[in-house]
Coordinates of C-alpha atoms in Angstrom, one line a residue:
Chain F
X148 CA 66.8 -189.4 14.4
X149 CA 69.6 -191.3 16.2
X150 CA 69.8 -193.6 13.3
X151 CA 71.3 -190.9 11.0
X152 CA 74.1 -190.2 13.6
X153 CA 77.5 -191.8 13.9
X154 CA 78.8 -193.2 17.1
X155 CA 81.5 -190.6 17.2
X156 CA 78.8 -188.0 16.7
X157 CA 76.9 -189.3 19.7
X158 CA 80.0 -189.2 21.8
X159 CA 80.4 -185.5 21.1
X160 CA 76.7 -184.9 21.6
X161 CA 76.8 -186.5 25.1
X162 CA 79.7 -184.5 26.0
X163 CA 78.0 -181.3 24.7
X164 CA 75.0 -181.9 26.8
X165 CA 77.0 -181.9 29.9
X166 CA 77.1 -178.4 31.5
X167 CA 80.5 -177.1 30.8
X168 CA 81.8 -180.3 29.8
X169 CA 83.9 -179.7 26.8
X170 CA 86.0 -182.8 27.6
X171 CA 89.2 -181.0 26.4
X172 CA 87.8 -180.5 22.9
X173 CA 88.8 -177.8 20.6
X174 CA 86.4 -174.9 19.9
X175 CA 85.8 -176.5 16.4
X176 CA 84.7 -179.9 18.1
X177 CA 82.7 -178.0 20.6
X178 CA 80.4 -176.6 18.0
X179 CA 80.0 -179.9 16.5
X180 CA 78.8 -181.4 19.7
X181 CA 76.4 -178.7 20.4
X182 CA 75.1 -179.1 16.9
X183 CA 74.5 -182.8 17.5
X184 CA 72.7 -182.1 20.8
X185 CA 70.8 -179.3 19.2
X186 CA 69.3 -181.7 16.8
X187 CA 68.1 -184.0 19.4
X188 CA 66.7 -180.9 21.3
X189 CA 65.0 -179.8 18.2
X190 CA 63.0 -183.1 17.6
X191 CA 62.0 -183.1 21.4
X192 CA 60.9 -179.6 21.3
X193 CA 59.1 -179.7 17.9
X194 CA 55.7 -181.1 19.0
X195 CA 55.5 -178.6 21.7
X196 CA 56.4 -175.8 19.3
X197 CA 53.8 -177.0 16.6
X198 CA 51.2 -177.0 19.3
X199 CA 52.1 -173.6 20.6
X200 CA 51.9 -172.1 17.1
X201 CA 48.6 -173.8 16.3
X202 CA 46.7 -173.2 19.6
X203 CA 48.3 -170.0 20.9
X204 CA 50.3 -168.3 18.0
X205 CA 47.8 -168.5 15.1
X206 CA 44.8 -167.7 17.2
X207 CA 46.7 -164.6 18.7
X208 CA 47.5 -163.5 15.1
X209 CA 44.0 -164.2 13.9
X210 CA 42.5 -162.3 17.0
X211 CA 44.6 -159.2 15.8
X212 CA 42.9 -159.4 12.4
X213 CA 39.5 -159.9 13.9
X214 CA 39.8 -157.1 16.3
X215 CA 40.4 -154.7 13.4
X216 CA 37.6 -155.9 11.4
X217 CA 33.7 -155.8 11.7
X218 CA 31.9 -159.0 11.0
X219 CA 30.8 -162.2 12.8
X220 CA 31.7 -165.7 13.4
X221 CA 30.7 -166.9 10.0
X222 CA 32.5 -164.1 7.9
X223 CA 35.1 -161.6 8.7
X224 CA 34.0 -158.1 7.5
X225 CA 35.7 -155.1 6.4
X226 CA 38.8 -153.6 7.8
X227 CA 37.8 -151.0 10.4
X228 CA 41.1 -150.2 12.0
X229 CA 41.0 -149.2 15.6
X230 CA 37.1 -148.6 15.5
X231 CA 36.3 -151.8 17.5
X232 CA 38.7 -150.6 20.2
X233 CA 37.3 -147.0 20.1
X234 CA 33.9 -148.6 20.5
X235 CA 34.9 -150.7 23.3
X236 CA 37.0 -148.1 25.2
X237 CA 33.9 -145.5 24.9
X238 CA 31.3 -148.1 26.2
X239 CA 30.3 -147.7 29.8
X240 CA 29.8 -151.6 29.8
X241 CA 33.6 -152.2 29.3
X242 CA 34.6 -149.8 32.1
X243 CA 32.1 -151.3 34.4
X244 CA 33.4 -154.9 33.7
X245 CA 37.0 -153.6 34.0
X246 CA 36.1 -152.2 37.3
X247 CA 34.4 -155.3 38.5
X248 CA 37.2 -157.5 37.1
X249 CA 39.7 -155.4 39.1
X250 CA 37.6 -155.6 42.4
X251 CA 37.1 -159.3 41.8
X252 CA 40.8 -159.9 41.3
X253 CA 41.8 -157.9 44.2
X254 CA 39.4 -159.7 46.6
X255 CA 40.0 -163.0 45.1
X256 CA 43.9 -162.8 45.4
X257 CA 44.2 -161.4 48.8
X258 CA 40.9 -163.0 50.2
X259 CA 42.1 -166.4 49.3
X260 CA 45.6 -165.6 50.4
X261 CA 44.5 -164.5 53.9
X262 CA 42.4 -167.6 54.3
X263 CA 44.9 -169.9 53.0
X264 CA 47.7 -168.4 55.0
X265 CA 45.7 -168.6 58.2
X266 CA 44.8 -172.3 57.7
X267 CA 48.3 -173.1 56.6
X268 CA 49.6 -171.5 59.7
X269 CA 47.0 -173.3 61.8
X270 CA 47.7 -176.7 60.2
X271 CA 51.4 -176.2 60.7
X272 CA 50.9 -176.7 64.3
X273 CA 50.4 -180.0 65.9
X274 CA 46.7 -180.9 65.4
X275 CA 45.0 -184.3 65.8
X276 CA 44.1 -185.6 62.4
X277 CA 46.0 -182.5 60.7
X278 CA 46.8 -184.4 57.5
X279 CA 43.2 -185.3 57.1
X280 CA 41.9 -181.8 57.4
X281 CA 44.6 -180.7 54.9
X282 CA 43.2 -183.1 52.4
X283 CA 39.6 -182.3 53.0
X284 CA 40.3 -178.4 52.8
X285 CA 41.6 -179.0 49.2
X286 CA 38.2 -180.3 48.1
X287 CA 36.7 -176.9 47.0
X288 CA 39.6 -176.7 44.7
X289 CA 39.3 -180.3 43.3
X290 CA 35.6 -180.4 42.8
X291 CA 34.6 -179.0 39.4
X292 CA 33.2 -175.4 39.3
X293 CA 30.2 -176.8 37.5
X294 CA 29.4 -178.9 40.7
X295 CA 30.3 -176.3 43.2
X296 CA 28.4 -173.5 41.5
X297 CA 25.4 -175.8 41.4
X298 CA 25.6 -176.4 45.1
X299 CA 26.0 -172.8 45.8
X300 CA 23.1 -172.0 43.7
X301 CA 20.9 -174.4 45.8
X302 CA 22.2 -172.8 48.8
X303 CA 21.5 -169.2 48.1
X304 CA 19.6 -168.5 44.8
X305 CA 16.0 -168.2 45.8
X306 CA 14.2 -166.9 48.9
X307 CA 13.3 -170.6 49.9
X308 CA 17.1 -171.7 49.6
X309 CA 18.8 -172.7 52.8
X310 CA 20.9 -169.8 53.6
X311 CA 18.1 -167.1 52.9
X312 CA 15.9 -169.1 55.1
X313 CA 18.4 -169.3 57.9
X314 CA 18.8 -165.5 57.7
X315 CA 14.9 -165.2 57.8
X316 CA 14.7 -167.4 60.9
X317 CA 17.2 -165.2 62.6
X318 CA 15.0 -162.4 61.9
X319 CA 17.6 -160.7 59.5
X320 CA 15.3 -160.4 56.6
X321 CA 15.6 -162.5 53.3
X322 CA 18.6 -161.5 51.4
X323 CA 18.3 -162.1 47.7
X324 CA 21.9 -163.2 47.2
X325 CA 21.9 -163.5 43.3
X326 CA 19.1 -160.8 42.7
X327 CA 20.6 -157.9 44.4
X328 CA 23.6 -156.2 42.5
X329 CA 25.7 -155.6 45.4
X330 CA 24.9 -158.9 47.2
X331 CA 25.5 -160.9 44.0
X332 CA 28.9 -159.2 43.5
X333 CA 29.7 -160.1 47.0
X334 CA 28.5 -163.7 46.7
X335 CA 30.5 -164.3 43.6
X336 CA 33.7 -163.0 45.3
X337 CA 33.0 -165.2 48.4
X338 CA 32.6 -168.0 46.0
X339 CA 35.9 -167.2 44.4
X340 CA 37.6 -167.1 47.6
X341 CA 36.2 -170.5 48.5
X342 CA 37.3 -172.1 45.3
X343 CA 40.8 -170.5 45.5
X344 CA 41.9 -170.7 49.1
X345 CA 43.0 -174.3 49.0
X346 CA 45.5 -173.3 46.1
X347 CA 47.0 -170.6 48.5
X348 CA 47.0 -173.0 51.4
X349 CA 49.1 -175.5 49.4
X350 CA 51.4 -172.9 48.3
X351 CA 51.9 -171.6 51.7
X352 CA 52.1 -174.9 53.3
X353 CA 55.1 -175.8 51.1
X354 CA 56.8 -172.6 51.7
X355 CA 56.4 -172.9 55.5
X356 CA 57.6 -176.5 55.4
X357 CA 61.0 -175.2 54.1
X358 CA 61.4 -172.7 56.9
X359 CA 63.9 -173.9 59.5
X360 CA 62.4 -174.0 63.0
X361 CA 65.6 -173.1 64.7
X362 CA 65.0 -169.6 63.5
X363 CA 62.0 -169.4 65.7
X364 CA 63.7 -170.9 68.7
X365 CA 66.4 -168.2 68.4
X366 CA 63.6 -165.6 68.2
X367 CA 61.9 -167.0 71.3
X368 CA 65.3 -166.7 73.2
X369 CA 65.4 -163.1 72.1
X370 CA 61.9 -162.5 73.6
X371 CA 60.3 -161.8 70.2
X372 CA 56.4 -162.0 70.3
X373 CA 54.3 -164.3 68.3
X374 CA 53.2 -161.4 66.0
X375 CA 56.8 -160.2 65.6
X376 CA 57.8 -163.6 64.6
X377 CA 55.1 -163.6 62.1
X378 CA 55.8 -160.4 60.5
X379 CA 59.5 -160.2 60.8
X380 CA 60.4 -164.0 60.2
X381 CA 57.5 -166.0 58.6
X382 CA 56.4 -163.5 56.0
X383 CA 59.9 -162.4 54.8
X384 CA 60.9 -166.3 54.6
X385 CA 58.0 -167.1 52.4
X386 CA 57.9 -163.9 50.5
X387 CA 59.1 -165.3 47.2
X388 CA 56.4 -168.1 47.2
X389 CA 53.7 -165.6 48.4
X390 CA 54.8 -163.3 45.6
X391 CA 54.5 -166.1 42.9
X392 CA 51.1 -167.2 44.3
X393 CA 49.7 -163.8 44.0
X394 CA 50.8 -163.6 40.4
X395 CA 49.3 -166.9 39.5
X396 CA 46.0 -166.1 41.3
X397 CA 45.9 -162.7 39.6
X398 CA 46.1 -164.5 36.3
X399 CA 43.5 -167.0 37.3
X400 CA 41.1 -164.2 38.5
X401 CA 41.4 -162.0 35.7
X402 CA 40.9 -164.9 33.2
X403 CA 38.2 -166.6 35.3
X404 CA 34.9 -167.3 33.3
X405 CA 32.9 -170.3 35.0
X406 CA 33.1 -169.0 38.5
X407 CA 31.2 -165.9 37.6
X408 CA 29.2 -167.2 34.7
X409 CA 27.9 -170.2 36.2
X410 CA 26.8 -168.6 39.4
X411 CA 25.1 -165.4 38.0
X412 CA 25.6 -165.3 34.3
X413 CA 27.1 -161.9 34.9
X414 CA 23.9 -160.5 36.3
X415 CA 21.9 -159.1 37.8
X416 CA 21.9 -156.0 35.6
X417 CA 25.6 -156.8 34.6
X418 CA 26.7 -156.2 38.2
X419 CA 29.0 -159.3 38.0
X420 CA 30.0 -159.0 34.4
X421 CA 33.7 -159.3 34.3
X422 CA 35.8 -158.7 31.1
X423 CA 35.9 -162.2 30.1
X424 CA 32.2 -162.6 30.5
X425 CA 31.6 -159.4 28.7
X426 CA 33.9 -160.7 25.9
X427 CA 32.1 -164.1 25.7
X428 CA 28.7 -162.5 25.5
X429 CA 29.7 -159.9 23.0
X430 CA 30.9 -162.6 20.5
X431 CA 28.6 -165.5 21.3
X432 CA 25.5 -163.9 22.2
X433 CA 25.6 -160.3 20.5
X434 CA 27.5 -162.0 17.6
X435 CA 29.8 -158.9 17.6
X436 CA 33.2 -160.6 16.9
X437 CA 35.3 -157.5 16.5
X438 CA 34.4 -155.7 19.6
X439 CA 34.4 -159.0 21.5
X440 CA 37.9 -159.9 20.3
X441 CA 38.9 -156.2 20.9
X442 CA 37.9 -156.8 24.7
X443 CA 39.9 -159.9 24.8
X444 CA 42.7 -158.4 23.0
X445 CA 43.0 -155.5 25.5
X446 CA 43.1 -158.1 28.4
X447 CA 45.7 -160.0 26.5
X448 CA 48.0 -157.0 26.0
X449 CA 47.7 -156.1 29.7
X450 CA 48.4 -159.6 30.8
X451 CA 51.4 -159.9 28.4
X452 CA 52.9 -156.9 29.7
X453 CA 52.2 -157.8 33.5
X454 CA 53.4 -161.3 33.0
X455 CA 56.6 -160.4 31.2
X456 CA 57.4 -157.9 34.0
X457 CA 56.5 -160.4 36.7
X458 CA 58.6 -163.2 34.8
X459 CA 61.6 -160.9 34.9
X460 CA 61.0 -160.3 38.7
X461 CA 60.8 -164.1 39.3
X462 CA 64.1 -164.7 37.3
X463 CA 65.8 -161.8 39.1
X464 CA 64.7 -163.1 42.6
X465 CA 65.8 -166.6 41.9
X466 CA 69.2 -165.5 41.1
X467 CA 69.6 -163.9 44.5
Chain C
X1034 CA 63.5 -173.0 48.9
X1035 CA 62.9 -173.4 45.4
X1036 CA 64.1 -177.0 45.6
X1037 CA 61.4 -177.9 48.1
X1038 CA 58.7 -176.5 45.8
X1039 CA 59.7 -179.2 43.3
X1040 CA 57.4 -182.0 42.7
X1041 CA 60.1 -184.4 43.9
X1042 CA 59.6 -187.0 46.6
X1043 CA 62.7 -186.2 48.5
X1044 CA 62.7 -182.4 47.9
X1045 CA 59.3 -181.5 49.4
X1046 CA 56.5 -182.9 51.5
X1047 CA 53.7 -183.8 49.1
X1048 CA 50.9 -181.2 49.7
X1049 CA 52.8 -180.5 52.9
X1050 CA 51.0 -183.5 54.4
X1051 CA 54.0 -184.8 56.1
X1052 CA 53.7 -184.8 59.9
X1053 CA 55.3 -181.6 61.1
X1054 CA 57.4 -183.7 63.4
X1055 CA 59.5 -181.2 65.3
X1056 CA 57.1 -179.7 67.8
X1057 CA 58.5 -176.5 69.0
X1058 CA 57.1 -176.9 72.5
X1059 CA 56.9 -179.8 74.9
X1060 CA 53.4 -181.2 75.2
X1061 CA 52.7 -179.6 78.6
X1062 CA 49.3 -179.6 79.8
X1063 CA 48.5 -176.3 78.3
X1064 CA 50.0 -177.4 75.0
X1065 CA 47.6 -180.4 75.0
X1066 CA 44.6 -178.1 75.7
X1067 CA 45.8 -175.8 72.8
X1068 CA 46.0 -178.8 70.6
X1069 CA 42.3 -179.7 71.1
X1070 CA 41.2 -176.0 71.0
X1071 CA 43.0 -175.9 67.5
X1072 CA 41.4 -179.1 66.6
X1073 CA 38.0 -177.8 67.3
X1074 CA 38.6 -174.6 65.4
X1075 CA 39.9 -176.4 62.3
X1076 CA 36.9 -178.9 62.6
X1077 CA 34.4 -176.0 62.5
X1078 CA 36.1 -174.3 59.6
X1079 CA 36.4 -177.5 57.5
X1080 CA 32.7 -178.2 58.3
X1081 CA 31.6 -174.9 57.1
X1082 CA 33.9 -175.0 54.0
X1083 CA 32.4 -178.4 53.0
X1084 CA 28.7 -177.4 53.3
X1085 CA 28.3 -177.1 49.6
X1086 CA 29.9 -180.5 48.9
X1087 CA 28.0 -182.2 51.6
X1088 CA 24.8 -180.7 50.5
X1089 CA 25.4 -181.9 46.9
X1090 CA 26.0 -185.5 48.1
X1091 CA 23.1 -185.5 50.7
X1092 CA 20.6 -184.2 47.9
X1093 CA 22.0 -186.8 45.4
X1094 CA 21.3 -189.6 48.0
X1095 CA 17.9 -188.3 49.2
X1096 CA 14.8 -189.4 47.5
X1097 CA 13.4 -187.1 45.1
X1098 CA 10.2 -185.3 46.2
X1099 CA 8.0 -187.5 43.9
X1100 CA 9.6 -190.7 45.1
X1101 CA 8.1 -193.4 47.1
X1102 CA 11.3 -194.6 48.8
X1103 CA 12.6 -193.3 52.1
X1104 CA 15.9 -193.2 53.5
X1105 CA 19.1 -192.9 51.6
X1106 CA 18.8 -194.1 48.0
X1107 CA 20.8 -194.5 44.8
X1108 CA 17.8 -194.1 42.7
X1109 CA 18.7 -190.5 41.7
X1110 CA 22.0 -191.6 40.5
X1111 CA 20.6 -194.7 38.6
X1112 CA 17.9 -192.4 37.4
X1113 CA 20.0 -189.8 35.6
X1114 CA 21.9 -192.8 33.8
X1115 CA 18.6 -194.1 32.5
X1116 CA 16.6 -191.0 31.9
X1117 CA 19.4 -188.7 30.5
X1118 CA 22.5 -189.1 28.5
X1119 CA 24.7 -189.1 31.6
X1120 CA 26.5 -192.4 30.4
X1121 CA 27.4 -190.8 27.1
X1122 CA 28.5 -187.5 28.8
X1123 CA 30.6 -189.4 31.3
X1124 CA 32.2 -191.4 28.6
X1125 CA 32.9 -188.3 26.6
X1126 CA 34.5 -186.6 29.5
X1127 CA 36.6 -189.6 30.1
X1128 CA 37.7 -189.9 26.5
X1129 CA 38.6 -186.1 26.2
X1130 CA 40.3 -186.0 29.5
X1131 CA 42.3 -189.0 29.3
X1132 CA 43.5 -188.2 25.8
X1133 CA 44.5 -184.7 27.0
X1134 CA 46.5 -186.2 29.8
X1135 CA 48.3 -188.7 27.6
X1136 CA 49.1 -186.2 24.8
X1137 CA 50.0 -183.4 27.2
X1138 CA 52.5 -185.4 29.0
X1139 CA 53.9 -186.8 25.7
X1140 CA 54.3 -183.4 24.5
X1141 CA 55.4 -181.6 27.7
X1142 CA 58.0 -184.3 28.9
X1143 CA 60.5 -183.9 25.9
X1144 CA 60.0 -180.2 25.7
X1145 CA 60.5 -179.9 29.4
X1146 CA 63.8 -182.0 29.2
X1147 CA 65.0 -179.5 26.5
X1148 CA 64.0 -176.5 28.9
X1149 CA 65.6 -178.2 31.8
X1150 CA 69.0 -179.2 30.0
X1151 CA 69.3 -176.5 27.2
X1152 CA 71.5 -173.5 27.8
X1153 CA 70.8 -171.4 24.8
X1154 CA 69.1 -168.0 24.2
X1155 CA 66.5 -169.9 22.1
X1156 CA 65.5 -172.2 25.0
X1157 CA 65.1 -169.6 27.5
X1158 CA 63.3 -167.5 25.1
X1159 CA 60.9 -170.5 24.5
X1160 CA 60.5 -170.8 28.2
X1161 CA 59.4 -167.2 28.4
X1162 CA 57.1 -167.6 25.5
X1163 CA 55.4 -170.5 27.3
X1164 CA 55.2 -168.5 30.6
X1165 CA 53.3 -165.6 28.6
X1166 CA 51.0 -167.9 26.8
X1167 CA 49.8 -169.6 29.9
X1168 CA 48.7 -166.3 31.4
X1169 CA 46.6 -165.2 28.4
X1170 CA 42.8 -165.3 28.6
X1171 CA 41.7 -168.4 26.5
X1172 CA 38.8 -166.3 25.3
X1173 CA 41.3 -164.7 22.9
X1174 CA 42.2 -167.9 21.3
X1175 CA 38.6 -169.4 21.4
X1176 CA 37.1 -167.1 18.8
X1177 CA 39.8 -167.6 16.0
X1178 CA 39.9 -171.3 16.9
X1179 CA 36.2 -171.7 16.7
X1180 CA 36.3 -170.2 13.0
X1181 CA 39.3 -172.4 12.1
X1182 CA 37.8 -175.5 13.7
X1183 CA 34.3 -174.8 12.2
X1184 CA 36.1 -174.9 8.7
X1185 CA 37.8 -178.3 9.6
X1186 CA 34.8 -180.0 11.1
X1187 CA 36.2 -179.9 14.6
X1188 CA 33.4 -177.9 16.2
X1189 CA 31.1 -180.2 18.2
X1190 CA 33.7 -182.8 18.1
X1191 CA 35.6 -184.3 20.9
X1192 CA 38.9 -184.3 19.1
X1193 CA 38.7 -180.5 18.5
X1194 CA 38.1 -180.2 22.3
X1195 CA 41.0 -182.3 23.1
X1196 CA 43.4 -180.4 20.9
X1197 CA 42.5 -177.2 22.7
X1198 CA 43.0 -178.8 26.1
X1199 CA 46.3 -180.2 25.1
X1200 CA 47.1 -176.6 23.9
X1201 CA 46.2 -175.0 27.1
X1202 CA 47.7 -177.5 29.4
X1203 CA 51.0 -177.9 27.7
X1204 CA 52.4 -174.6 28.6
X1205 CA 52.2 -175.1 32.3
X1206 CA 52.8 -178.8 31.9
X1207 CA 56.2 -178.2 30.3
X1208 CA 57.3 -176.0 33.1
X1209 CA 56.2 -178.7 35.5
X1210 CA 58.3 -181.3 33.8
X1211 CA 61.2 -179.0 33.3
X1212 CA 61.1 -178.2 37.0
X1213 CA 61.1 -181.9 37.7
X1214 CA 63.9 -182.8 35.4
X1215 CA 66.0 -180.0 37.0
X1216 CA 65.9 -182.2 40.1
X1217 CA 67.4 -185.1 38.3
X1218 CA 71.2 -185.0 38.4
X1219 CA 72.8 -184.9 35.1
X1220 CA 75.4 -187.5 36.5
X1221 CA 72.9 -190.1 36.1
X1222 CA 72.7 -189.4 32.4
X1223 CA 76.6 -189.1 32.0
X1224 CA 76.8 -192.5 33.4
X1225 CA 74.4 -193.8 30.6
X1226 CA 76.5 -192.0 27.9
X1227 CA 79.6 -193.8 28.9
X1228 CA 77.6 -197.1 28.3
X1229 CA 76.9 -195.9 24.8
X1230 CA 73.5 -194.3 25.2
X1231 CA 72.4 -191.3 22.9
X1232 CA 71.0 -188.1 24.3
X1233 CA 67.5 -189.2 23.3
X1234 CA 68.2 -192.7 24.7
X1235 CA 69.4 -191.2 28.0
X1236 CA 66.3 -189.0 28.2
X1237 CA 63.9 -191.9 27.7
X1238 CA 65.9 -194.7 29.5
X1239 CA 67.3 -192.7 32.4
X1240 CA 65.4 -189.5 32.8
X1241 CA 61.9 -190.5 32.1
X1242 CA 62.2 -193.7 34.0
X1243 CA 63.2 -191.8 37.1
X1244 CA 60.3 -189.3 36.5
X1245 CA 57.2 -191.0 37.4
X1246 CA 56.3 -188.5 40.3
X1247 CA 56.9 -185.6 37.9
X1248 CA 54.9 -187.2 35.2
X1249 CA 52.0 -188.1 37.5
X1250 CA 51.9 -184.6 39.1
X1251 CA 51.7 -183.2 35.4
X1252 CA 49.2 -185.8 34.6
X1253 CA 46.9 -184.7 37.5
X1254 CA 47.2 -181.1 36.6
X1255 CA 46.1 -181.9 33.0
X1256 CA 43.4 -184.1 34.3
X1257 CA 41.7 -181.5 36.6
X1258 CA 42.1 -178.7 33.9
X1259 CA 40.4 -180.9 31.1
X1260 CA 37.9 -182.5 33.4
X1261 CA 36.7 -179.2 34.9
X1262 CA 36.8 -177.0 31.9
X1263 CA 33.6 -175.1 30.9
X1264 CA 34.4 -172.3 28.7
X1265 CA 35.8 -174.2 25.9
X1266 CA 33.0 -176.8 26.2
X1267 CA 30.4 -174.2 26.0
X1268 CA 31.7 -172.6 23.0
X1269 CA 32.6 -175.7 21.0
X1270 CA 30.0 -178.4 21.9
X1271 CA 26.6 -178.1 20.2
X1272 CA 24.7 -181.4 20.5
X1273 CA 23.6 -183.5 23.5
X1274 CA 25.3 -186.5 22.5
X1275 CA 28.8 -184.8 22.3
X1276 CA 28.4 -183.0 25.6
X1277 CA 31.0 -183.5 28.2
X1278 CA 29.8 -183.7 31.8
X1279 CA 30.1 -180.0 32.7
X1280 CA 27.8 -179.2 29.7
X1281 CA 25.7 -182.1 30.7
X1282 CA 25.2 -180.9 34.2
X1283 CA 24.3 -177.4 32.9
X1284 CA 21.9 -178.5 30.3
X1285 CA 20.1 -180.7 32.8
X1286 CA 20.1 -177.7 35.1
X1287 CA 18.1 -175.6 32.6
X1288 CA 15.7 -178.0 31.4
X1289 CA 14.8 -179.5 34.8
X1290 CA 15.3 -176.4 37.1
X1291 CA 13.2 -178.0 40.0
X1292 CA 14.8 -181.5 39.8
X1293 CA 17.5 -180.8 42.2
X1294 CA 17.9 -184.5 42.9
X1295 CA 18.6 -185.2 39.4
X1296 CA 21.2 -182.3 39.1
X1297 CA 22.9 -183.2 42.4
X1298 CA 23.1 -186.9 41.2
X1299 CA 24.9 -185.8 38.1
X1300 CA 27.2 -183.4 40.1
X1301 CA 28.2 -186.2 42.3
X1302 CA 29.1 -188.4 39.4
X1303 CA 31.1 -185.6 38.0
X1304 CA 33.0 -184.8 41.2
X1305 CA 34.0 -188.4 42.0
X1306 CA 36.7 -188.9 39.3
X1307 CA 38.8 -185.9 40.4
X1308 CA 38.5 -186.9 44.1
X1309 CA 39.5 -190.4 43.4
X1310 CA 42.5 -189.3 41.4
X1311 CA 43.3 -186.9 44.1
X1312 CA 42.9 -189.3 47.0
X1313 CA 44.9 -192.0 45.2
X1314 CA 47.8 -189.8 43.9
X1315 CA 48.0 -186.7 46.1
X1316 CA 51.4 -187.6 47.3
X1317 CA 52.8 -186.9 43.9
X1318 CA 51.1 -183.5 43.5
X1319 CA 53.0 -181.2 45.8
X1320 CA 52.2 -177.6 45.7
X1321 CA 49.9 -177.8 42.9
X1322 CA 53.0 -178.4 40.8
X1323 CA 52.1 -175.2 39.1
X1324 CA 53.3 -172.8 41.6
X1325 CA 56.1 -175.1 42.4
X1326 CA 57.4 -175.3 38.9
X1327 CA 57.2 -171.5 38.5
X1328 CA 59.1 -171.2 41.9
X1329 CA 61.7 -173.6 40.9
X1330 CA 62.8 -172.2 37.8

């Protein structure tokens, strides 16, 4: 690309790149400079744009088509308009999954936040080998879900598993963690919190690291209690980071497939079927592409709306 | 604050693992006792949290019920390599993941540069588009892509898998790179322009050359995402010899439900690479980069 440009063109391009650096050029020259820079920018951005169109744009467009047609993975059927959406929205399974997704997300976001925040605060204080603990506590997040779900399965799945055995020996009965609908839902959520809290801990730790300690010294002088310092100083100071971590975790939870699918497969009796699991099963097990994509599409629309609103919020708060 | 969340060596403690340094209280007798009390607490929490991982390792190293060996053994691990396609799965996972990492960075770095330096409406629009795309459920794209890739012969194919992984990592990867480039002062580039460098030249010679931490941080993110993926793999992979490790572990699980030693041996093989990568490079991976890049922009 640079081979086609003249040296004077390059000089202008360089100036055009600098923020506000017109270098005393006239309006006419200025537009030429930015044209030069734009050309380089265009080529630098092109691979990204191609991928975005291929892997995100095209499928989204196709999903729109599939959601409004009947048919299967082999053949797109006839146009049925909003029939798939009507079918989905009137099915109890959808609402049950939506309800579970909501609960799973709320527990996942605030559960992992509470644990992550607690540990971040604890690790902020001087503890022997604190750095080592910080690294060890990241492991649940680093270890692949396939691995950890296998381990969790071994720990809880059958009456003979380790944790049910412990319960039995304590005289608490033998809970069937993955066979009882309520317990399975609870287990999946605890598993999700276990997987996610390290992320929250990292986010919170970084935010806490930027808080100036002199603020606390001043608060101590004023006689503020520990709890007051936490609610009045710490939380407001890390608010933006907290807010962003909630947004990200919400997206992670709503879109989460393996955590649920690998541990329970969505069962028992659909008790842990989230919208993603439902969409997956509708398409790849019931071979109903239309309704399956319609579910995914409803999630997509919700998430687009939510993420655009949240993006605006982030932008706004970063201007402050 | 946003600067601290950048994945930059000088702007934030990596993972926050720098020593807290400034203790707020003098280490009085009570303070010391408090330290050890907190040490005990965090030790207990860490031990409980790591139970599933320890169980995996212990079972993998414990002789199988039908084995004659006693004590700790590597026979489960050598066993999965000889009795199953573990070697092939490991290779498939490595090939797919490393390709994803390389291509993701190669695509995200230039795009991130434009996002960082560009000031036009189109650039910020594209930035928003990337943000929206990263939040979408991958299941939406998977169905149409399955049909498209089936027609192109990319189903049950590692290249098809890689393309999707690159597609799904590049959105956040671009944000991460952009956030990192924001922390590189433009004055460095200006000096190179005076020396006769082009915009592209200053990007490669000045910016990229000073971006190793940012690149590594992005690479680790892409690595974890591709290595851990299960959803795309379960949809796109069909035959045993094309499986990546997650599919391998799962298939093994279903066929040999009682052979926990074998499953755990394979699980240990699968969790080692991310742990090694993390152990070696964690100082470059501040704040999961992901959140950091969003916070930074």
